[in-house]
Amino acid sequence: MTIRKIARMGHPVLCHPAAAVEDPTEGALKDLVLDMIETMADAQGVGLAAPQVYESRRLVVFHEIEEPSPDEEEAQEQAGAPLIILINPQIEILTDETIEDWEGCLSVPGLRGLVPRYTHLRYSGVDPEGHLIEREARGFHARVVQHECDHLDGILYPQRMTNLSKLIFETESRHWDMPPDDELV
Ligand code: NI
């Protein structure tokens, strides 16, 4: 396993749609998945998309967390939350309702933004064994899925913002109603 370099906003790999994975069980993909999991853990992220490690393929990994906890001890337990590995993911939005919350991204270091996301969706894809994964998600879980899948379409969270005055440096987060140590994806 290798900790890979994380692409930052402005690199073209983050700006264009990623290619579908033709064979989810391919050996090289398993190495990529392991590297992504290690890279995500090292960066203390809760999600990572393949283009963020310069691999333009439709693959995301993320922890299934219902709601992030402001409590540090609980937050550490969240690192042990179920890990989802999703190849060629698809999203079906199940509501018109959106909610704004702060997001950060490992590819947009040092910033936070207030981003509207749908509150309820269904997602599907396959895992590296080729098994179908299908789940419903709400709240923070649904937010992470939308954020990660946006990476596969070349979209970063600032492009989803409706008010860029709420794009801030994390060092100024004390001026805003934001958890002190929120989750990066
Ligand atoms: Ni991100």
Tab-separated table of N, CA and C in Angstrom, residues 22-88:
chain	number	residue	atom	x	y	z
A	22	GLU	N	-14.212	-0.685	-16.570
A	22	GLU	CA	-14.782	-1.758	-17.392
A	22	GLU	C	-14.823	-3.084	-16.648
A	23	ASP	N	-13.758	-3.387	-15.884
A	23	ASP	CA	-13.720	-4.649	-15.139
A	23	ASP	C	-13.460	-4.346	-13.663
A	24	PRO	N	-14.533	-4.311	-12.860
A	24	PRO	CA	-14.372	-3.948	-11.441
A	24	PRO	C	-13.478	-4.919	-10.669
A	25	THR	N	-13.272	-6.128	-11.197
A	25	THR	CA	-12.492	-7.135	-10.462
A	25	THR	C	-11.019	-7.133	-10.891
A	26	GLU	N	-10.647	-6.213	-11.788
A	26	GLU	CA	-9.266	-6.157	-12.285
A	26	GLU	C	-8.268	-5.967	-11.130
A	27	GLY	N	-7.153	-6.674	-11.209
A	27	GLY	CA	-6.168	-6.661	-10.121
A	27	GLY	C	-5.631	-5.285	-9.794
A	28	ALA	N	-5.315	-4.492	-10.819
A	28	ALA	CA	-4.725	-3.174	-10.590
A	28	ALA	C	-5.679	-2.267	-9.811
A	29	LEU	N	-6.972	-2.535	-9.968
A	29	LEU	CA	-7.957	-1.715	-9.270
A	29	LEU	C	-7.914	-1.984	-7.760
A	30	LYS	N	-7.645	-3.233	-7.389
A	30	LYS	CA	-7.546	-3.570	-5.961
A	30	LYS	C	-6.395	-2.799	-5.318
A	31	ASP	N	-5.269	-2.683	-6.016
A	31	ASP	CA	-4.144	-1.903	-5.496
A	31	ASP	C	-4.535	-0.440	-5.340
A	32	LEU	N	-5.239	0.081	-6.338
A	32	LEU	CA	-5.683	1.477	-6.269
A	32	LEU	C	-6.616	1.682	-5.076
A	33	VAL	N	-7.541	0.747	-4.868
A	33	VAL	CA	-8.477	0.863	-3.746
A	33	VAL	C	-7.707	0.893	-2.419
A	34	LEU	N	-6.746	-0.023	-2.261
A	34	LEU	CA	-5.965	-0.067	-1.013
A	34	LEU	C	-5.186	1.235	-0.814
A	35	ASP	N	-4.607	1.746	-1.893
A	35	ASP	CA	-3.871	3.012	-1.804
A	35	ASP	C	-4.804	4.158	-1.426
A	36	MET	N	-6.004	4.157	-2.001
A	36	MET	CA	-6.953	5.242	-1.691
A	36	MET	C	-7.376	5.192	-0.228
A	37	ILE	N	-7.590	3.983	0.293
A	37	ILE	CA	-8.008	3.849	1.690
A	37	ILE	C	-6.887	4.347	2.614
A	38	GLU	N	-5.649	3.982	2.265
A	38	GLU	CA	-4.525	4.418	3.097
A	38	GLU	C	-4.317	5.933	2.983
A	39	THR	N	-4.465	6.466	1.784
A	39	THR	CA	-4.294	7.911	1.567
A	39	THR	C	-5.368	8.694	2.316
A	40	MET	N	-6.607	8.198	2.252
A	40	MET	CA	-7.715	8.849	2.959
A	40	MET	C	-7.467	8.844	4.466
A	41	ALA	N	-7.036	7.698	4.994
A	41	ALA	CA	-6.797	7.608	6.437
A	41	ALA	C	-5.663	8.539	6.855
A	42	ASP	N	-4.600	8.576	6.055
A	42	ASP	CA	-3.460	9.430	6.387
A	42	ASP	C	-3.851	10.900	6.406
A	43	ALA	N	-4.749	11.277	5.490
A	43	ALA	CA	-5.186	12.673	5.394
A	43	ALA	C	-6.340	12.968	6.356
A	44	GLN	N	-6.745	11.957	7.137
A	44	GLN	CA	-7.865	12.072	8.072
A	44	GLN	C	-9.142	12.502	7.374
A	45	GLY	N	-9.341	11.946	6.182
A	45	GLY	CA	-10.568	12.214	5.446
A	45	GLY	C	-11.594	11.125	5.707
A	46	VAL	N	-12.844	11.407	5.343
A	46	VAL	CA	-13.889	10.375	5.445
A	46	VAL	C	-14.331	9.888	4.070
A	47	GLY	N	-13.752	10.464	3.018
A	47	GLY	CA	-14.081	10.013	1.677
A	47	GLY	C	-12.991	10.449	0.706
A	48	LEU	N	-12.871	9.705	-0.385
A	48	LEU	CA	-11.877	10.050	-1.402
A	48	LEU	C	-12.342	9.467	-2.735
A	49	ALA	N	-12.159	10.244	-3.799
A	49	ALA	CA	-12.509	9.786	-5.147
A	49	ALA	C	-11.220	9.579	-5.941
A	50	ALA	N	-11.228	8.601	-6.856
A	50	ALA	CA	-10.007	8.243	-7.583
A	50	ALA	C	-9.343	9.440	-8.286
A	51	PRO	N	-10.105	10.372	-8.902
A	51	PRO	CA	-9.424	11.502	-9.541
A	51	PRO	C	-8.580	12.328	-8.560
A	52	GLN	N	-8.910	12.253	-7.269
A	52	GLN	CA	-8.119	12.988	-6.276
A	52	GLN	C	-6.717	12.404	-6.099
A	53	VAL	N	-6.513	11.173	-6.562
A	53	VAL	CA	-5.154	10.610	-6.577
A	53	VAL	C	-4.702	10.405	-8.028
A	54	TYR	N	-5.175	11.309	-8.913
A	54	TYR	CA	-4.718	11.385	-10.308
A	54	TYR	C	-5.130	10.162	-11.132
A	55	GLU	N	-6.168	9.443	-10.700
A	55	GLU	CA	-6.659	8.292	-11.464
A	55	GLU	C	-8.064	8.638	-11.939
A	56	SER	N	-8.191	8.916	-13.225
A	56	SER	CA	-9.469	9.379	-13.764
A	56	SER	C	-10.381	8.191	-14.045
A	57	ARG	N	-10.840	7.560	-12.950
A	57	ARG	CA	-11.701	6.376	-13.054
A	57	ARG	C	-12.857	6.530	-12.079
A	58	ARG	N	-13.974	5.882	-12.401
A	58	ARG	CA	-15.178	6.083	-11.579
A	58	ARG	C	-15.167	5.141	-10.375
A	59	LEU	N	-14.493	5.596	-9.334
A	59	LEU	CA	-14.287	4.819	-8.115
A	59	LEU	C	-14.202	5.784	-6.941
A	60	VAL	N	-14.979	5.496	-5.884
A	60	VAL	CA	-14.917	6.316	-4.663
A	60	VAL	C	-14.838	5.384	-3.445
A	61	VAL	N	-14.227	5.874	-2.389
A	61	VAL	CA	-14.256	5.183	-1.097
A	61	VAL	C	-14.716	6.209	-0.063
A	62	PHE	N	-15.516	5.758	0.899
A	62	PHE	CA	-15.931	6.680	1.958
A	62	PHE	C	-16.432	5.890	3.162
A	63	HIS	N	-16.367	6.527	4.317
A	63	HIS	CA	-16.941	5.930	5.514
A	63	HIS	C	-18.416	6.287	5.589
A	64	GLU	N	-19.207	5.300	5.977
A	64	GLU	CA	-20.651	5.495	6.085
A	64	GLU	C	-20.931	6.072	7.474
A	65	ILE	N	-21.040	7.394	7.532
A	65	ILE	CA	-21.272	8.081	8.802
A	65	ILE	C	-22.617	8.792	8.717
A	66	GLU	N	-23.498	8.490	9.652
A	66	GLU	CA	-24.832	9.100	9.611
A	66	GLU	C	-24.750	10.601	9.844
A	67	GLU	N	-24.101	10.986	10.937
A	67	GLU	CA	-23.885	12.406	11.229
A	67	GLU	C	-22.519	12.540	11.885
A	68	PRO	N	-21.716	13.543	11.480
A	68	PRO	CA	-20.425	13.724	12.139
A	68	PRO	C	-20.637	14.167	13.582
A	69	SER	N	-19.746	13.732	14.454
A	69	SER	CA	-19.890	14.071	15.860
A	69	SER	C	-18.903	15.166	16.249
A	70	PRO	N	-19.373	16.165	17.015
A	70	PRO	CA	-18.452	17.184	17.504
A	70	PRO	C	-17.579	16.645	18.636
A	71	ASP	N	-17.995	15.511	19.202
A	71	ASP	CA	-17.276	14.910	20.316
A	71	ASP	C	-16.026	14.192	19.778
A	72	GLU	N	-14.850	14.544	20.322
A	72	GLU	CA	-13.610	14.038	19.735
A	72	GLU	C	-13.489	12.518	19.848
A	73	GLU	N	-13.911	11.993	20.991
A	73	GLU	CA	-13.792	10.544	21.181
A	73	GLU	C	-14.674	9.798	20.181
A	74	GLU	N	-15.893	10.300	20.044
A	74	GLU	CA	-16.797	9.684	19.071
A	74	GLU	C	-16.274	9.875	17.660
A	75	ALA	N	-15.678	11.033	17.400
A	75	ALA	CA	-15.156	11.314	16.064
A	75	ALA	C	-14.076	10.303	15.701
A	76	GLN	N	-13.296	9.893	16.703
A	76	GLN	CA	-12.264	8.890	16.424
A	76	GLN	C	-12.902	7.540	16.097
A	77	GLU	N	-14.002	7.238	16.770
A	77	GLU	CA	-14.704	5.987	16.468
A	77	GLU	C	-15.236	5.992	15.039
A	78	GLN	N	-15.533	7.188	14.525
A	78	GLN	CA	-16.075	7.271	13.167
A	78	GLN	C	-15.075	6.765	12.135
A	79	ALA	N	-13.769	6.833	12.486
A	79	ALA	CA	-12.760	6.298	11.566
A	79	ALA	C	-12.981	4.801	11.391
A	80	GLY	N	-13.651	4.174	12.364
A	80	GLY	CA	-13.961	2.751	12.257
A	80	GLY	C	-15.339	2.490	11.667
A	81	ALA	N	-16.014	3.544	11.211
A	81	ALA	CA	-17.345	3.380	10.600
A	81	ALA	C	-17.213	2.551	9.325
A	82	PRO	N	-18.292	1.856	8.942
A	82	PRO	CA	-18.217	0.999	7.756
A	82	PRO	C	-17.657	1.739	6.547
A	83	LEU	N	-16.789	1.056	5.836
A	83	LEU	CA	-16.146	1.643	4.666
A	83	LEU	C	-16.856	1.125	3.419
A	84	ILE	N	-17.250	2.052	2.565
A	84	ILE	CA	-17.919	1.678	1.317
A	84	ILE	C	-16.939	1.904	0.159
A	85	ILE	N	-16.788	0.895	-0.658
A	85	ILE	CA	-15.983	1.005	-1.879
A	85	ILE	C	-16.958	0.871	-3.043
A	86	LEU	N	-17.034	1.920	-3.839
A	86	LEU	CA	-18.094	1.980	-4.841
A	86	LEU	C	-17.488	2.254	-6.219
A	87	ILE	N	-17.720	1.321	-7.135
A	87	ILE	CA	-17.217	1.441	-8.504
A	87	ILE	C	-18.397	1.761	-9.416
A	88	ASN	N	-18.168	2.680	-10.341
A	88	ASN	CA	-19.206	3.135	-11.278
A	88	ASN	C	-20.506	3.523	-10.548
